[in-house]
Amino acid sequence: MKTESSSSSVVEFLEKVPLLHRLTSSSLKKIAQVLVFKRYERGDYVVGRDDEEMEGVYFVVEGQAQVLGPVGEENCTEFFLKPFDYFGRGIFGNVYAVDVVAVSQLTCLLLTSDHCHLLETKPICDSDNERSLLERILYMDPLDLNVFRGFTLPNAPALGKVFGGQFVAQGLAAASKTVEFMKLVHSLHAYFLLSGDINSKDFNLNMLLLASTLLFSSESSLAVPIIYEVSRLRDGNNFATRRVDARQKGKTIFTLFASFQREQQGFDHQESNMPHMLPPETLVSRDEMLQRRMTDHLIPRYYRNKVATQYTAPLPIDIRFCEPNYSTEERKSPSRLKYWFKARGELSDDQALHRCVVAFASDLMYAFISSDPHLKKRMSAVPVSLDHSMWFHRPLRADDWLLFVMVNLTASQSRGLATGEMFNRKGELVVSLKQEALLKETVTSNPILDSKL
């Protein structure tokens, strides 16, 4: 049995193997547990062309091997295998029509055939259980090395357009899939350029039907897919930087910059203190509160009808408001808000997944606190996120309760600026946020904006 330290070393090796870059940390850990060490002396045959079937997939750890192919090509450098190279079943097929010979002392890790299913590409969530709605939203369909396709599901949050948190979360998920898993996002800065389209009437129907068969089967939406293109700006020893551009119908509609860091020990202190709030278990959920609003005759009928019209299905995030806040037209709301939230259902242990889920949840109500102080009777205002920044300070779990404390600092020139902090139940500050939103009174109750400007 591998010790924890040796298993960690194997995982660190695996995350440098190009073949495995598309896999999540939990998948690599599962692979590390079943690998077999194989050692060969110079001249030993690792694989023979007469072998009827490969033992599995080999990963070169130390030394060199040579692939002896057609006559005249034996000395080609393309046929020398070095550390982090790989060969075997599932790559060149079950029947290997060449010889692989050790040209020095050679150490390999063997993933046997009965475990080769672990190499299958899985979404960032990589859960053994049935995927939750959030995990399905975060699925990134790989189209090329740095290009991914995201989808808007029928029951995903939307208000006539793609939800901003979906852009942030899917963009971060795409960026995360191009970074070695030991580096986690520590900051991101996003710009919402154009509204995302969820109406497929002008899009090629054949493309949509093809996309709908890839993953979601009957659950698939005919919404226009979003293409996320990742630019690898920097890959250092401890940091990596990515830019992600999201496109629809040939237009760039969203851009995200994200920086990733390998875990490092250093100074640790915290000036921000978590406010004392009632435990989330004692508070009413957002969905129950909305149900009450629709039937509470102390609330103006216009507002009750408005809530009933806009409420469709429970969010994939469970929200518990810390203070009663009806936000009716007859009573202005304060320019601050506090609530507990967590993902519905249990997520895998992949820290990248948890940070993507928190990014998704961060935009659910953030922009509204800038417009809430200005509410008046029968006023309809739908703030639109312009830019969004997050800093991840400590490890977190999105399927455990987090307290979101947000404050609107100012509103001017049709723009509002808000800050936010997220604390875990121990009072540790895990995330800091800032967002600027466009604030305009609207004429219709459900506007669809073609542009942010």
Short mmCIF file of C-alpha atoms in Angstrom, two decimals:
data_model
loop_
_atom_site.label_atom_id
_atom_site.label_comp_id
_atom_site.label_asym_id
_atom_site.label_seq_id
_atom_site.Cartn_x
_atom_site.Cartn_y
_atom_site.Cartn_z
CA MET A 1 0.00 0.00 0.00
CA LYS A 2 1.32 3.40 -0.91
CA THR A 3 2.02 5.81 1.93
CA GLU A 4 0.40 9.25 1.88
CA SER A 5 3.73 10.92 1.01
CA SER A 6 4.54 8.48 -1.81
CA SER A 7 1.03 8.78 -3.20
CA SER A 8 1.39 12.56 -3.16
CA SER A 9 4.68 12.28 -5.09
CA VAL A 10 3.02 10.06 -7.68
CA VAL A 11 0.18 12.54 -8.09
CA GLU A 12 2.69 15.37 -8.56
CA PHE A 13 4.32 13.31 -11.31
CA LEU A 14 1.00 12.54 -13.00
CA GLU A 15 -0.07 16.18 -13.16
CA LYS A 16 2.96 16.82 -15.43
CA VAL A 17 1.99 14.10 -17.90
CA PRO A 18 0.40 15.82 -20.95
CA LEU A 19 -2.07 12.97 -21.47
CA LEU A 20 -3.55 13.58 -18.02
CA HIS A 21 -3.88 17.39 -18.11
CA ARG A 22 -7.55 17.07 -18.96
CA LEU A 23 -8.31 15.04 -15.82
CA THR A 24 -9.30 16.41 -12.42
CA SER A 25 -7.36 16.07 -9.18
CA SER A 26 -9.70 13.40 -7.83
CA SER A 27 -9.20 11.32 -11.00
CA LEU A 28 -5.40 11.58 -10.68
CA LYS A 29 -5.58 10.50 -7.05
CA LYS A 30 -7.60 7.44 -8.05
CA ILE A 31 -5.06 6.59 -10.76
CA ALA A 32 -2.16 7.02 -8.30
CA GLN A 33 -3.68 4.41 -5.98
CA VAL A 34 -3.67 1.64 -8.59
CA LEU A 35 -0.41 2.24 -10.48
CA VAL A 36 2.26 -0.48 -10.54
CA PHE A 37 6.00 0.30 -10.55
CA LYS A 38 7.92 -1.49 -13.33
CA ARG A 39 11.73 -1.44 -13.69
CA TYR A 40 13.81 -2.51 -16.68
CA GLU A 41 17.52 -2.82 -17.46
CA ARG A 42 19.11 -1.52 -20.64
CA GLY A 43 18.13 -3.73 -23.56
CA ASP A 44 15.01 -5.13 -21.91
CA TYR A 45 11.89 -5.30 -24.02
CA VAL A 46 9.06 -3.37 -22.35
CA VAL A 47 6.63 -4.24 -25.11
CA GLY A 48 7.10 -6.66 -28.00
CA ARG A 49 5.39 -6.42 -31.35
CA ASP A 50 4.39 -10.06 -31.01
CA ASP A 51 2.49 -9.41 -27.78
CA GLU A 52 -1.15 -10.15 -28.40
CA GLU A 53 -2.37 -7.53 -25.96
CA MET A 54 -0.87 -4.69 -23.97
CA GLU A 55 -0.82 -4.86 -20.18
CA GLY A 56 -2.10 -1.29 -20.01
CA VAL A 57 -0.72 2.24 -20.26
CA TYR A 58 2.90 3.00 -19.29
CA PHE A 59 4.17 6.35 -17.99
CA VAL A 60 7.95 6.89 -18.15
CA VAL A 61 9.32 8.09 -14.78
CA GLU A 62 13.10 7.77 -15.20
CA GLY A 63 15.40 6.76 -18.05
CA GLN A 64 14.70 6.41 -21.74
CA ALA A 65 13.06 3.90 -24.04
CA GLN A 66 13.06 3.57 -27.80
CA VAL A 67 10.20 2.66 -30.09
CA LEU A 68 11.48 0.34 -32.83
CA GLY A 69 9.14 0.94 -35.72
CA PRO A 70 9.55 0.60 -39.47
CA VAL A 71 13.05 0.07 -40.85
CA GLY A 72 14.98 3.31 -41.20
CA GLU A 73 13.05 5.21 -38.56
CA GLU A 74 14.61 3.70 -35.44
CA ASN A 75 16.95 6.65 -34.84
CA CYS A 76 14.30 9.36 -35.23
CA THR A 77 14.09 11.43 -32.04
CA GLU A 78 10.30 11.16 -32.21
CA PHE A 79 10.70 7.51 -31.29
CA PHE A 80 12.60 8.11 -28.03
CA LEU A 81 10.47 8.14 -24.88
CA LYS A 82 11.58 10.33 -21.96
CA PRO A 83 10.12 11.09 -18.51
CA PHE A 84 6.44 12.11 -18.66
CA ASP A 85 6.01 10.35 -22.03
CA TYR A 86 3.50 7.51 -22.25
CA PHE A 87 2.54 4.57 -24.44
CA GLY A 88 0.26 1.57 -24.39
CA ARG A 89 -3.31 0.35 -24.64
CA GLY A 90 -5.89 3.03 -25.25
CA ILE A 91 -3.34 5.18 -27.06
CA PHE A 92 -2.09 3.05 -29.95
CA GLY A 93 -4.71 0.31 -29.70
CA ASN A 94 -4.78 -3.10 -28.07
CA VAL A 95 -2.34 -4.68 -30.55
CA TYR A 96 1.03 -2.94 -30.46
CA ALA A 97 2.80 -3.45 -33.81
CA VAL A 98 6.20 -2.22 -32.60
CA ASP A 99 8.82 -2.99 -29.97
CA VAL A 100 9.56 -0.69 -27.03
CA VAL A 101 13.06 -1.27 -25.66
CA ALA A 102 14.82 0.30 -22.68
CA VAL A 103 17.95 2.18 -23.82
CA SER A 104 18.99 2.85 -20.20
CA GLN A 105 17.80 1.82 -16.78
CA LEU A 106 14.10 2.51 -17.05
CA THR A 107 11.37 3.07 -14.47
CA CYS A 108 7.74 3.16 -15.54
CA LEU A 109 4.36 3.39 -13.86
CA LEU A 110 1.84 0.95 -15.31
CA LEU A 111 -1.90 1.56 -15.31
CA THR A 112 -3.21 -1.94 -15.94
CA SER A 113 -5.92 -2.60 -18.52
CA ASP A 114 -8.64 -3.14 -15.94
CA HIS A 115 -8.10 0.41 -14.66
CA CYS A 116 -7.78 2.20 -18.03
CA HIS A 117 -11.34 3.49 -17.70
CA LEU A 118 -9.92 6.05 -15.27
CA LEU A 119 -8.39 7.82 -18.28
CA GLU A 120 -11.81 8.72 -19.65
CA THR A 121 -12.46 12.46 -19.76
CA LYS A 122 -14.86 13.60 -17.07
CA PRO A 123 -16.21 17.05 -16.20
CA ILE A 124 -14.50 19.18 -13.61
CA CYS A 125 -16.87 17.88 -10.95
CA ASP A 126 -15.69 14.24 -11.47
CA SER A 127 -18.16 12.88 -8.91
CA ASP A 128 -18.92 9.20 -8.42
CA ASN A 129 -22.50 10.12 -7.64
CA GLU A 130 -25.13 11.44 -10.01
CA ARG A 131 -24.13 14.94 -10.97
CA SER A 132 -26.06 17.81 -9.49
CA LEU A 133 -27.45 20.63 -11.63
CA LEU A 134 -24.42 22.77 -10.73
CA GLU A 135 -22.02 20.07 -11.86
CA ARG A 136 -23.86 19.72 -15.15
CA ILE A 137 -23.80 23.50 -15.67
CA LEU A 138 -20.04 23.47 -15.09
CA TYR A 139 -19.38 20.71 -17.60
CA MET A 140 -16.97 21.92 -20.30
CA ASP A 141 -17.05 20.01 -23.56
CA PRO A 142 -13.46 19.99 -24.94
CA LEU A 143 -13.32 20.93 -28.63
CA ASP A 144 -9.56 21.46 -28.87
CA LEU A 145 -6.57 21.79 -26.55
CA ASN A 146 -7.62 25.25 -25.33
CA VAL A 147 -11.20 25.48 -26.60
CA PHE A 148 -14.28 24.35 -24.68
CA ARG A 149 -18.03 24.50 -25.20
CA GLY A 150 -20.46 25.36 -22.41
CA PHE A 151 -24.21 24.99 -22.29
CA THR A 152 -27.14 26.78 -20.67
CA LEU A 153 -29.50 24.15 -19.25
CA PRO A 154 -33.28 24.64 -19.24
CA ASN A 155 -33.44 24.86 -15.44
CA ALA A 156 -30.34 27.05 -15.00
CA PRO A 157 -30.85 30.56 -13.56
CA ALA A 158 -31.66 33.10 -16.29
CA LEU A 159 -33.58 36.32 -16.77
CA GLY A 160 -33.99 36.44 -20.51
CA LYS A 161 -30.24 36.05 -20.96
CA VAL A 162 -27.33 33.95 -19.73
CA PHE A 163 -26.81 34.40 -15.99
CA GLY A 164 -23.57 36.29 -15.22
CA GLY A 165 -22.46 33.78 -12.59
CA GLN A 166 -22.65 31.07 -15.23
CA PHE A 167 -20.17 33.00 -17.38
CA VAL A 168 -17.75 33.41 -14.45
CA ALA A 169 -18.04 29.79 -13.31
CA GLN A 170 -17.81 28.23 -16.77
CA GLY A 171 -14.94 30.53 -17.75
CA LEU A 172 -13.08 29.58 -14.57
CA ALA A 173 -13.82 25.88 -15.18
CA ALA A 174 -12.38 26.15 -18.70
CA ALA A 175 -9.26 27.94 -17.43
CA SER A 176 -8.82 25.38 -14.63
CA LYS A 177 -8.77 22.53 -17.14
CA THR A 178 -5.62 23.99 -18.75
CA VAL A 179 -3.67 24.38 -15.47
CA GLU A 180 -1.89 21.64 -13.55
CA PHE A 181 -4.25 20.68 -10.76
CA MET A 182 -1.91 21.58 -7.88
CA LYS A 183 -2.34 25.24 -8.84
CA LEU A 184 -5.66 26.69 -7.72
CA VAL A 185 -7.25 29.98 -8.68
CA HIS A 186 -6.45 32.75 -6.19
CA SER A 187 -7.89 35.70 -8.11
CA LEU A 188 -10.05 36.42 -11.11
CA HIS A 189 -11.25 39.54 -12.91
CA ALA A 190 -14.17 39.30 -15.33
CA TYR A 191 -15.75 41.73 -17.79
CA PHE A 192 -19.29 41.26 -19.12
CA LEU A 193 -19.28 42.73 -22.64
CA LEU A 194 -22.54 41.60 -24.22
CA SER A 195 -25.57 39.72 -22.95
CA GLY A 196 -25.48 35.97 -23.53
CA ASP A 197 -28.22 34.67 -25.79
CA ILE A 198 -30.43 31.79 -24.65
CA ASN A 199 -32.70 32.04 -27.71
CA SER A 200 -31.80 29.56 -30.43
CA LYS A 201 -34.16 30.74 -33.18
CA ASP A 202 -31.36 32.40 -35.16
CA PHE A 203 -28.81 29.65 -34.58
CA ASN A 204 -28.10 26.65 -36.77
CA LEU A 205 -30.51 23.96 -35.57
CA ASN A 206 -28.26 21.10 -36.69
CA MET A 207 -25.45 22.43 -34.48
CA LEU A 208 -27.79 22.62 -31.52
CA LEU A 209 -29.11 19.10 -32.03
CA LEU A 210 -25.55 17.82 -32.29
CA ALA A 211 -24.57 19.61 -29.09
CA SER A 212 -27.62 18.29 -27.29
CA THR A 213 -26.53 14.68 -27.87
CA LEU A 214 -23.04 15.11 -26.43
CA LEU A 215 -23.79 15.00 -22.73
CA PHE A 216 -27.18 15.94 -21.50
CA SER A 217 -29.47 13.76 -23.65
CA SER A 218 -33.10 14.67 -22.88
CA GLU A 219 -32.03 17.34 -20.41
CA SER A 220 -30.28 19.38 -23.07
CA SER A 221 -31.30 22.91 -23.80
CA LEU A 222 -31.56 24.28 -27.30
CA ALA A 223 -29.93 27.46 -26.04
CA VAL A 224 -27.03 28.74 -28.09
CA PRO A 225 -23.76 27.10 -26.91
CA ILE A 226 -20.99 29.31 -25.55
CA ILE A 227 -17.46 28.78 -26.85
CA TYR A 228 -14.70 29.43 -24.31
CA GLU A 229 -11.20 29.95 -25.71
CA VAL A 230 -8.35 29.85 -23.18
CA SER A 231 -5.08 31.73 -23.71
CA ARG A 232 -2.14 30.43 -21.65
CA LEU A 233 -0.48 33.71 -20.73
CA ARG A 234 2.04 32.30 -18.23
CA ASP A 235 3.10 28.99 -16.68
CA GLY A 236 5.63 29.42 -13.87
CA ASN A 237 6.78 27.15 -11.08
CA ASN A 238 4.28 28.54 -8.59
CA PHE A 239 1.91 30.71 -10.63
CA ALA A 240 -0.06 30.41 -13.86
CA THR A 241 -2.16 33.02 -15.65
CA ARG A 242 -5.01 32.45 -18.07
CA ARG A 243 -7.28 34.60 -20.19
CA VAL A 244 -10.65 33.24 -21.27
CA ASP A 245 -12.79 34.72 -24.04
CA ALA A 246 -16.40 33.56 -24.33
CA ARG A 247 -18.02 33.81 -27.75
CA GLN A 248 -21.48 33.39 -29.22
CA LYS A 249 -22.37 33.76 -32.90
CA GLY A 250 -18.85 34.98 -33.62
CA LYS A 251 -18.91 37.78 -31.03
CA THR A 252 -16.82 38.01 -27.85
CA ILE A 253 -19.36 38.52 -25.06
CA PHE A 254 -17.31 37.87 -21.92
CA THR A 255 -13.64 37.98 -20.88
CA LEU A 256 -12.02 36.58 -17.75
CA PHE A 257 -8.49 36.80 -16.40
CA ALA A 258 -7.53 34.27 -13.73
CA SER A 259 -4.33 33.66 -11.76
CA PHE A 260 -3.50 30.29 -10.23
CA GLN A 261 -1.01 29.49 -7.46
CA ARG A 262 0.56 26.35 -6.07
CA GLU A 263 -0.08 26.04 -2.33
CA GLN A 264 2.66 27.78 -0.32
CA GLN A 265 3.23 28.39 3.38
CA GLY A 266 3.50 32.00 4.50
CA PHE A 267 2.17 34.72 6.79
CA ASP A 268 -1.40 34.34 7.99
CA HIS A 269 -3.62 36.94 9.65
CA GLN A 270 -7.14 38.32 9.28
CA GLU A 271 -8.48 41.78 10.11
CA SER A 272 -12.07 41.23 8.92
CA ASN A 273 -14.37 39.71 11.50
CA MET A 274 -17.44 37.69 10.63
CA PRO A 275 -20.57 39.37 12.01
CA HIS A 276 -22.56 37.37 14.52
CA MET A 277 -25.58 35.85 12.77
CA LEU A 278 -28.14 33.19 13.54
CA PRO A 279 -27.17 29.71 12.32
CA PRO A 280 -28.49 28.96 8.82
CA GLU A 281 -30.44 25.95 10.07
CA THR A 282 -32.72 28.31 12.03
CA LEU A 283 -33.44 30.59 9.07
CA VAL A 284 -36.02 30.38 6.30
CA SER A 285 -34.75 29.39 2.86
CA ARG A 286 -35.06 31.79 -0.06
CA ASP A 287 -37.48 29.46 -1.85
CA GLU A 288 -39.75 29.22 1.19
CA MET A 289 -39.58 33.01 1.58
CA LEU A 290 -40.63 33.50 -2.04
CA GLN A 291 -43.52 31.11 -1.56
CA ARG A 292 -44.61 33.15 1.43
CA ARG A 293 -44.33 36.41 -0.51
CA MET A 294 -46.65 35.10 -3.20
CA THR A 295 -49.36 34.47 -0.60
CA ASP A 296 -48.64 37.20 1.99
CA HIS A 297 -51.48 39.73 1.70
CA LEU A 298 -49.51 42.26 3.72
CA ILE A 299 -47.32 42.66 0.66
CA PRO A 300 -48.73 44.76 -2.24
CA ARG A 301 -50.48 42.65 -4.87
CA TYR A 302 -48.36 44.10 -7.68
CA TYR A 303 -45.24 42.86 -5.95
CA ARG A 304 -46.76 39.45 -5.19
CA ASN A 305 -47.69 39.04 -8.85
CA LYS A 306 -44.22 40.13 -9.87
CA VAL A 307 -42.64 37.48 -7.64
CA ALA A 308 -45.03 34.82 -8.90
CA THR A 309 -44.18 35.70 -12.52
CA GLN A 310 -40.41 35.66 -12.04
CA TYR A 311 -40.17 32.62 -9.74
CA THR A 312 -39.67 29.49 -11.82
CA ALA A 313 -37.75 26.79 -9.96
CA PRO A 314 -35.45 26.52 -6.93
CA LEU A 315 -31.91 27.70 -7.49
CA PRO A 316 -29.09 25.13 -7.38
CA ILE A 317 -27.84 27.23 -4.44
CA ASP A 318 -29.62 27.15 -1.06
CA ILE A 319 -29.82 30.72 0.30
CA ARG A 320 -30.86 31.75 3.85
CA PHE A 321 -31.25 35.49 4.46
CA CYS A 322 -29.97 36.63 7.84
CA GLU A 323 -32.44 39.52 8.14
CA PRO A 324 -36.02 39.93 6.86
CA ASN A 325 -35.82 41.94 3.66
CA TYR A 326 -38.85 42.03 1.41
CA SER A 327 -37.46 44.65 -0.98
CA THR A 328 -40.96 45.86 -1.80
CA GLU A 329 -41.65 49.02 -3.71
CA GLU A 330 -43.04 50.68 -0.58
CA ARG A 331 -39.99 50.07 1.55
CA LYS A 332 -36.46 50.71 0.42
CA SER A 333 -33.83 48.10 1.22
CA PRO A 334 -30.55 48.95 2.91
CA SER A 335 -27.38 49.09 0.87
CA ARG A 336 -26.05 45.97 2.57
CA LEU A 337 -27.08 42.34 2.66
CA LYS A 338 -26.05 39.20 4.55
CA TYR A 339 -27.04 35.64 3.80
CA TRP A 340 -25.82 32.07 4.19
CA PHE A 341 -25.51 29.94 1.08
CA LYS A 342 -24.30 26.53 -0.05
CA ALA A 343 -24.63 24.25 -3.05
CA ARG A 344 -27.51 21.81 -3.01
CA GLY A 345 -26.25 18.25 -2.62
CA GLU A 346 -22.79 16.96 -1.87
CA LEU A 347 -19.87 17.81 -4.14
CA SER A 348 -16.65 15.90 -4.73
CA ASP A 349 -13.46 16.94 -2.92
CA ASP A 350 -12.06 18.74 -5.96
CA GLN A 351 -11.12 22.21 -4.67
CA ALA A 352 -11.26 23.59 -8.23
CA LEU A 353 -14.91 22.56 -8.43
CA HIS A 354 -15.75 24.25 -5.11
CA ARG A 355 -14.20 27.52 -6.26
CA CYS A 356 -16.14 27.39 -9.53
CA VAL A 357 -19.38 26.82 -7.61
CA VAL A 358 -18.65 29.79 -5.33
CA ALA A 359 -17.93 31.90 -8.42
CA PHE A 360 -21.31 30.84 -9.82
CA ALA A 361 -23.11 31.77 -6.59
CA SER A 362 -21.29 35.08 -6.15
CA ASP A 363 -23.32 36.90 -8.83
CA LEU A 364 -26.81 35.77 -7.80
CA MET A 365 -27.76 38.93 -5.87
CA TYR A 366 -24.60 40.98 -5.75
CA ALA A 367 -25.63 43.69 -8.20
CA PHE A 368 -29.06 44.25 -6.63
CA ILE A 369 -27.78 45.89 -3.45
CA SER A 370 -26.65 48.86 -5.54
CA SER A 371 -30.19 49.47 -6.85
CA ASP A 372 -32.20 48.39 -3.77
CA PRO A 373 -31.77 51.70 -1.86
CA HIS A 374 -33.43 53.50 -4.80
CA LEU A 375 -36.51 51.31 -5.14
CA LYS A 376 -39.89 53.02 -5.28
CA LYS A 377 -43.45 51.95 -5.94
CA ARG A 378 -43.94 50.12 -9.25
CA MET A 379 -40.34 50.74 -10.20
CA SER A 380 -38.65 47.98 -12.21
CA ALA A 381 -34.88 48.00 -12.09
CA VAL A 382 -32.67 45.16 -13.27
CA PRO A 383 -29.01 45.94 -12.55
CA VAL A 384 -26.53 44.50 -15.02
CA SER A 385 -23.06 43.33 -13.96
CA LEU A 386 -20.24 45.17 -15.73
CA ASP A 387 -17.16 43.68 -14.09
CA HIS A 388 -16.59 41.20 -11.30
CA SER A 389 -13.48 40.44 -9.21
CA MET A 390 -12.78 37.69 -6.68
CA TRP A 391 -9.85 36.82 -4.41
CA PHE A 392 -9.69 33.34 -2.87
CA HIS A 393 -7.79 33.44 0.41
CA ARG A 394 -8.26 29.98 1.95
CA PRO A 395 -9.58 26.52 1.01
CA LEU A 396 -13.36 26.28 1.15
CA ARG A 397 -16.27 23.93 0.60
CA ALA A 398 -19.17 25.18 -1.46
CA ASP A 399 -21.42 22.40 -0.15
CA ASP A 400 -21.07 23.70 3.43
CA TRP A 401 -22.58 26.95 4.66
CA LEU A 402 -20.75 30.18 3.77
CA LEU A 403 -21.79 33.64 5.00
CA PHE A 404 -21.87 36.27 2.23
CA VAL A 405 -21.62 39.85 3.54
CA MET A 406 -22.00 42.53 0.88
CA VAL A 407 -22.06 46.33 1.05
CA ASN A 408 -22.84 48.92 -1.62
CA LEU A 409 -20.15 51.61 -1.38
CA THR A 410 -21.53 54.13 -3.83
CA ALA A 411 -23.76 54.71 -6.85
CA SER A 412 -23.14 57.42 -9.43
CA GLN A 413 -23.20 57.99 -13.19
CA SER A 414 -25.61 55.04 -13.56
CA ARG A 415 -23.04 52.71 -11.96
CA GLY A 416 -22.91 51.15 -8.51
CA LEU A 417 -19.90 49.63 -6.73
CA ALA A 418 -20.26 46.89 -4.13
CA THR A 419 -17.81 44.91 -2.03
CA GLY A 420 -18.28 41.52 -0.47
CA GLU A 421 -16.73 39.03 1.93
CA MET A 422 -17.40 35.32 2.36
CA PHE A 423 -16.74 33.55 5.66
CA ASN A 424 -16.90 29.87 6.55
CA ARG A 425 -18.64 28.73 9.73
CA LYS A 426 -15.40 29.00 11.70
CA GLY A 427 -15.24 32.73 10.89
CA GLU A 428 -12.36 32.45 8.45
CA LEU A 429 -12.39 34.89 5.53
CA VAL A 430 -12.27 32.66 2.46
CA VAL A 431 -13.19 35.03 -0.40
CA SER A 432 -13.20 38.80 -1.01
CA LEU A 433 -15.16 40.35 -3.89
CA LYS A 434 -15.87 43.57 -5.76
CA GLN A 435 -18.37 44.27 -8.50
CA GLU A 436 -19.51 47.24 -10.56
CA ALA A 437 -23.02 47.17 -12.02
CA LEU A 438 -24.99 49.26 -14.47
CA LEU A 439 -28.05 50.75 -12.73
CA LYS A 440 -30.95 51.88 -14.87
CA GLU A 441 -34.68 52.08 -14.33
CA THR A 442 -36.38 49.93 -16.92
CA VAL A 443 -39.72 50.26 -18.63
CA THR A 444 -40.47 46.58 -19.12
CA SER A 445 -40.40 43.95 -16.40
CA ASN A 446 -38.15 41.56 -18.29
CA PRO A 447 -35.64 43.47 -20.44
CA ILE A 448 -33.17 41.81 -22.73
CA LEU A 449 -30.10 43.94 -23.36
CA ASP A 450 -28.08 43.42 -26.51
CA SER A 451 -25.21 45.44 -25.11
CA LYS A 452 -23.99 46.55 -21.73
CA LEU A 453 -23.47 50.10 -22.96
#
